[in-house]
CSV table of C-alpha atoms in Angstrom, one decimal:
chain,number,residue,atom,x,y,z
A,1,MET,CA,103.6,69.1,109.4
A,2,ASN,CA,104.1,72.4,111.1
A,3,PHE,CA,106.7,74.9,109.9
A,4,ASP,CA,107.2,78.7,110.3
A,5,ILE,CA,107.9,80.2,106.9
A,6,GLU,CA,108.6,83.6,108.4
A,7,GLU,CA,111.4,82.1,110.6
A,8,ILE,CA,112.7,80.1,107.6
A,9,LYS,CA,112.9,83.3,105.6
A,10,GLN,CA,115.3,84.8,108.1
A,11,ASN,CA,117.5,81.8,108.7
A,12,GLU,CA,119.6,80.5,105.8
A,13,THR,CA,120.4,77.2,107.4
A,14,MET,CA,116.8,76.5,108.2
A,15,ARG,CA,115.9,77.5,104.6
A,16,ASN,CA,118.4,75.1,103.1
A,17,ASP,CA,117.3,72.3,105.4
A,18,PHE,CA,113.6,73.0,104.6
A,19,ILE,CA,114.2,73.0,100.8
A,20,SER,CA,116.3,69.8,101.2
A,21,GLN,CA,113.5,68.1,103.2
A,22,TYR,CA,111.0,68.9,100.4
A,23,LYS,CA,113.1,67.9,97.4
A,24,PRO,CA,111.0,64.7,97.0
A,25,PHE,CA,107.8,66.8,97.0
A,26,ILE,CA,109.3,69.2,94.4
A,27,ALA,CA,110.5,66.3,92.2
A,28,SER,CA,107.1,64.6,92.4
A,29,PHE,CA,105.2,67.7,91.4
A,30,THR,CA,107.7,68.6,88.7
A,31,SER,CA,107.4,65.1,87.2
A,32,GLU,CA,103.6,65.6,87.2
A,33,CYS,CA,103.9,68.9,85.3
A,34,ALA,CA,106.5,67.6,82.9
A,35,HIS,CA,104.5,64.4,82.2
A,36,ARG,CA,107.6,62.3,82.7
A,37,TYR,CA,110.0,61.2,85.5
A,38,VAL,CA,112.7,63.9,86.2
A,39,THR,CA,116.0,63.5,88.1
A,40,TYR,CA,118.1,66.1,90.1
A,41,GLY,CA,121.3,66.9,88.3
A,42,VAL,CA,119.9,65.8,85.0
A,43,ASP,CA,116.7,67.7,84.2
A,44,GLU,CA,116.5,71.4,83.9
A,45,GLU,CA,112.9,71.4,85.1
A,46,LEU,CA,114.1,70.4,88.6
A,47,SER,CA,116.5,73.3,88.7
A,48,ILE,CA,113.7,75.7,87.8
A,49,ALA,CA,111.4,74.1,90.3
A,50,LEU,CA,113.9,74.4,93.1
A,51,MET,CA,114.4,78.1,92.4
A,52,ALA,CA,110.6,78.5,92.2
A,53,PHE,CA,110.2,76.8,95.6
A,54,ASN,CA,112.8,79.2,97.1
A,55,GLU,CA,110.9,82.1,95.5
A,56,ALA,CA,107.7,80.8,97.0
A,57,ILE,CA,109.3,81.0,100.5
A,58,ASP,CA,110.3,84.7,99.9
A,59,ARG,CA,106.9,85.7,98.5
A,60,PHE,CA,104.5,83.7,100.8
A,61,ASN,CA,102.5,86.2,103.0
A,62,GLY,CA,101.5,83.7,105.6
A,63,LYS,CA,97.9,83.3,104.4
A,64,GLY,CA,96.7,80.0,103.2
A,65,ASN,CA,98.5,76.7,102.6
A,66,PHE,CA,102.2,77.2,101.8
A,67,LEU,CA,102.6,74.0,99.8
A,68,LEU,CA,99.7,74.8,97.7
A,69,TYR,CA,101.2,78.3,97.1
A,70,ALA,CA,104.6,76.7,96.3
A,71,LYS,CA,102.9,74.4,93.7
A,72,MET,CA,101.3,77.4,92.0
A,73,VAL,CA,104.7,79.2,91.8
A,74,ILE,CA,106.5,76.1,90.6
A,75,LYS,CA,103.9,75.4,87.9
A,76,ALA,CA,103.9,79.1,86.7
A,77,ARG,CA,107.7,79.0,86.4
A,78,LEU,CA,107.7,75.7,84.6
A,79,LEU,CA,105.0,77.1,82.3
A,80,ASP,CA,107.4,79.9,81.4
A,81,TYR,CA,110.1,77.4,80.8
A,82,PHE,CA,107.9,75.1,78.7
A,83,LYS,CA,107.1,78.0,76.4
A,84,SER,CA,110.7,79.1,76.1
A,85,SER,CA,113.1,78.3,73.2
A,86,LEU,CA,115.5,76.8,75.7
A,87,TYR,CA,113.0,74.1,76.5
A,88,ARG,CA,112.4,73.3,72.8
A,89,GLU,CA,116.1,73.1,72.2
A,90,ASN,CA,116.6,70.7,75.1
A,91,LYS,CA,113.8,68.5,73.9
A,92,LYS,CA,115.2,68.5,70.4
A,93,SER,CA,118.6,67.5,71.7
A,94,PHE,CA,117.1,64.4,73.4
A,95,GLY,CA,114.8,63.6,70.4
A,96,LEU,CA,111.7,64.3,72.5
A,97,TYR,CA,110.2,67.3,70.7
A,98,ASN,CA,107.1,66.8,68.7
A,99,GLU,CA,105.1,70.0,68.0
A,100,GLU,CA,101.8,68.2,67.5
A,101,GLU,CA,102.0,66.3,70.8
A,102,ASP,CA,103.6,69.1,72.8
A,103,GLU,CA,100.5,69.7,74.9
A,104,ILE,CA,102.5,71.3,77.7
A,105,ASP,CA,103.2,74.4,75.5
A,106,GLU,CA,99.5,74.9,75.3
A,107,LEU,CA,99.0,75.3,79.1
A,108,LYS,CA,97.4,78.6,80.0
A,109,GLU,CA,97.4,80.6,83.2
A,110,ASP,CA,93.7,79.9,83.8
A,111,ALA,CA,94.6,76.2,83.8
A,112,ILE,CA,97.0,76.8,86.6
A,113,GLN,CA,94.3,78.6,88.6
A,114,ARG,CA,91.8,75.8,88.0
A,115,TYR,CA,94.3,73.3,89.2
A,116,ALA,CA,95.1,75.4,92.3
A,117,ASP,CA,91.4,75.8,93.1
A,118,SER,CA,90.8,72.1,92.7
A,119,TYR,CA,93.8,71.2,94.8
A,120,GLU,CA,92.8,73.7,97.6
A,121,GLN,CA,89.2,72.3,97.5
A,122,SER,CA,90.6,68.8,98.1
A,123,ILE,CA,92.7,70.0,101.0
A,124,ARG,CA,89.7,71.7,102.5
A,125,ILE,CA,87.5,68.6,102.3
A,126,ALA,CA,90.2,66.5,103.9
A,127,GLU,CA,90.7,69.0,106.7
A,128,ILE,CA,86.9,69.2,107.3
A,129,ASN,CA,86.8,65.4,107.6
A,130,GLU,CA,89.7,65.5,110.0
A,131,LEU,CA,88.1,68.3,112.1
A,132,ASN,CA,84.9,66.3,112.2
A,133,GLU,CA,86.8,63.3,113.7
A,134,LYS,CA,88.4,65.6,116.3
A,135,LEU,CA,85.0,67.0,117.2
A,136,GLN,CA,83.5,63.6,117.5
A,137,ALA,CA,85.9,62.8,120.4
A,138,PHE,CA,84.1,65.6,122.3
A,139,SER,CA,80.7,64.5,121.1
A,140,ILE,CA,80.3,67.7,119.0
A,141,THR,CA,78.8,67.8,115.6
A,142,PHE,CA,78.8,70.6,113.0
A,143,GLN,CA,75.1,71.1,113.7
A,144,ASP,CA,76.0,71.7,117.4
A,145,LEU,CA,78.3,74.4,116.3
A,146,VAL,CA,75.7,76.2,114.3
A,147,LYS,CA,73.3,76.1,117.3
A,148,SER,CA,75.9,77.2,119.8
A,149,SER,CA,77.6,79.9,117.8
A,150,PRO,CA,77.2,83.4,119.3
A,151,LYS,CA,74.8,85.4,117.1
A,152,HIS,CA,75.5,89.0,118.3
A,153,LEU,CA,78.7,90.9,117.6
A,154,ILE,CA,79.4,91.8,121.2
A,155,THR,CA,78.9,88.2,122.3
A,156,ARG,CA,81.1,86.8,119.6
A,157,HIS,CA,83.8,89.2,120.6
A,158,TYR,CA,83.5,88.2,124.3
A,159,VAL,CA,83.5,84.5,123.5
A,160,ASN,CA,86.4,84.7,121.0
A,161,ASN,CA,88.4,86.7,123.6
A,162,ALA,CA,87.8,83.9,126.1
A,163,ILE,CA,89.1,81.4,123.5
A,164,GLN,CA,92.3,83.5,123.0
A,165,LYS,CA,92.9,83.6,126.8
A,166,ILE,CA,92.6,79.9,127.0
A,167,LEU,CA,95.0,79.4,124.1
A,168,GLU,CA,97.6,81.4,126.0
A,169,ARG,CA,97.7,78.7,128.6
A,170,PRO,CA,99.1,75.6,127.0
A,171,GLU,CA,98.6,73.5,130.2
A,172,LEU,CA,94.9,74.4,130.1
A,173,VAL,CA,94.6,73.5,126.5
A,174,GLU,CA,96.2,70.2,127.2
A,175,LYS,CA,93.8,69.6,130.0
A,176,ILE,CA,90.8,70.3,127.7
A,177,MET,CA,92.2,67.9,125.1
A,178,ASN,CA,92.8,65.1,127.6
A,179,ASP,CA,89.6,65.5,129.5
A,180,HIS,CA,87.4,66.2,126.5
A,181,SER,CA,85.6,68.9,128.4
A,182,LEU,CA,85.7,72.6,129.2
A,183,PRO,CA,86.7,73.4,132.8
A,184,LEU,CA,84.3,76.2,133.3
A,185,LYS,CA,85.2,76.7,137.0
A,186,GLU,CA,88.9,76.9,136.3
A,187,ILE,CA,88.3,79.4,133.5
A,188,GLU,CA,86.1,81.5,135.7
A,189,LYS,CA,88.7,81.5,138.5
A,190,ASN,CA,91.8,82.2,136.3
A,191,PHE,CA,90.3,84.7,133.8
A,192,LEU,CA,87.5,86.2,135.8
A,193,ILE,CA,85.1,85.2,133.1
A,194,PRO,CA,81.6,84.6,134.5
A,195,ARG,CA,80.6,81.0,133.9
A,196,LYS,CA,77.1,82.0,132.9
A,197,LYS,CA,78.5,84.2,130.1
A,198,ILE,CA,80.2,81.3,128.2
A,199,GLU,CA,78.5,78.1,129.4
A,200,SER,CA,75.9,78.1,126.5
A,201,TYR,CA,78.8,78.5,124.1
A,202,ARG,CA,80.8,75.6,125.5
A,203,LYS,CA,80.9,73.5,122.3
A,204,TYR,CA,81.8,76.6,120.1
A,205,ILE,CA,84.7,77.4,122.5
A,206,ILE,CA,86.0,73.8,122.4
A,207,ALA,CA,85.8,73.7,118.6
A,208,GLY,CA,87.7,77.0,118.4
A,209,ILE,CA,90.4,75.6,120.7
A,210,ILE,CA,90.6,72.3,118.7
A,211,LEU,CA,91.0,74.1,115.4
A,212,ALA,CA,93.5,76.7,116.7
A,213,ASP,CA,95.6,74.0,118.2
A,214,SER,CA,95.6,71.8,115.1
A,215,ASP,CA,97.6,71.8,111.9
A,216,LEU,CA,94.5,72.3,109.7
A,217,GLU,CA,96.0,75.4,108.1
A,218,THR,CA,93.3,75.9,105.4
A,219,LEU,CA,90.4,75.9,107.9
A,220,LYS,CA,92.4,78.1,110.3
A,221,GLU,CA,92.0,81.0,107.9
A,222,TYR,CA,88.4,81.2,109.0
A,223,LEU,CA,89.2,81.7,112.7
A,224,PRO,CA,88.3,85.1,113.9
A,225,PHE,CA,91.4,85.2,116.0
A,226,LYS,CA,95.0,84.2,115.9
A,227,LYS,CA,96.6,81.6,118.2
């Protein structure tokens, strides 16, 4: 799902709608952290998680996967709460506190990082598989990309600049996606880019356009240009 966090930061209505839309996501992850089912309006953990999600919106710098970042902030804030005397008092009042079995209080910051690394890796693997499927529609393999990637700095700059110019023309991107081919004559005519300069990098250019036009946010970090 696509969303613009920078725009959400500036618009209170959009922010409220965005948080409301992701309340099930927040509740699910909070239940996972608390090792029990939690309910809005009942469990303090969810109030903390909501505030953490809102904090994540303010602090996100636009790099990486926002939902992964939000999970890290939520887990860090819940960790602080689990270690607090307020959490212990709440558990005692419900007859839930058992010092020997209270494993949550033993969570460490490095555990949060290990979880984040593992989660990000799983996202990256899923996105690589999805990108592979998209490339297959164009009869392109990852091996093809290795072979067709420009090796010299000046050539890479030239080819990446061509990709950016194409991305600025949505109708051309749509044509490429529908036809599963790169219209070299049209590109040469519209952008004055000599066909012979980019023809051997056709598969690399198509892959760049596919990725830039996708919602594969983790892999997009590796693009040498911005859409």
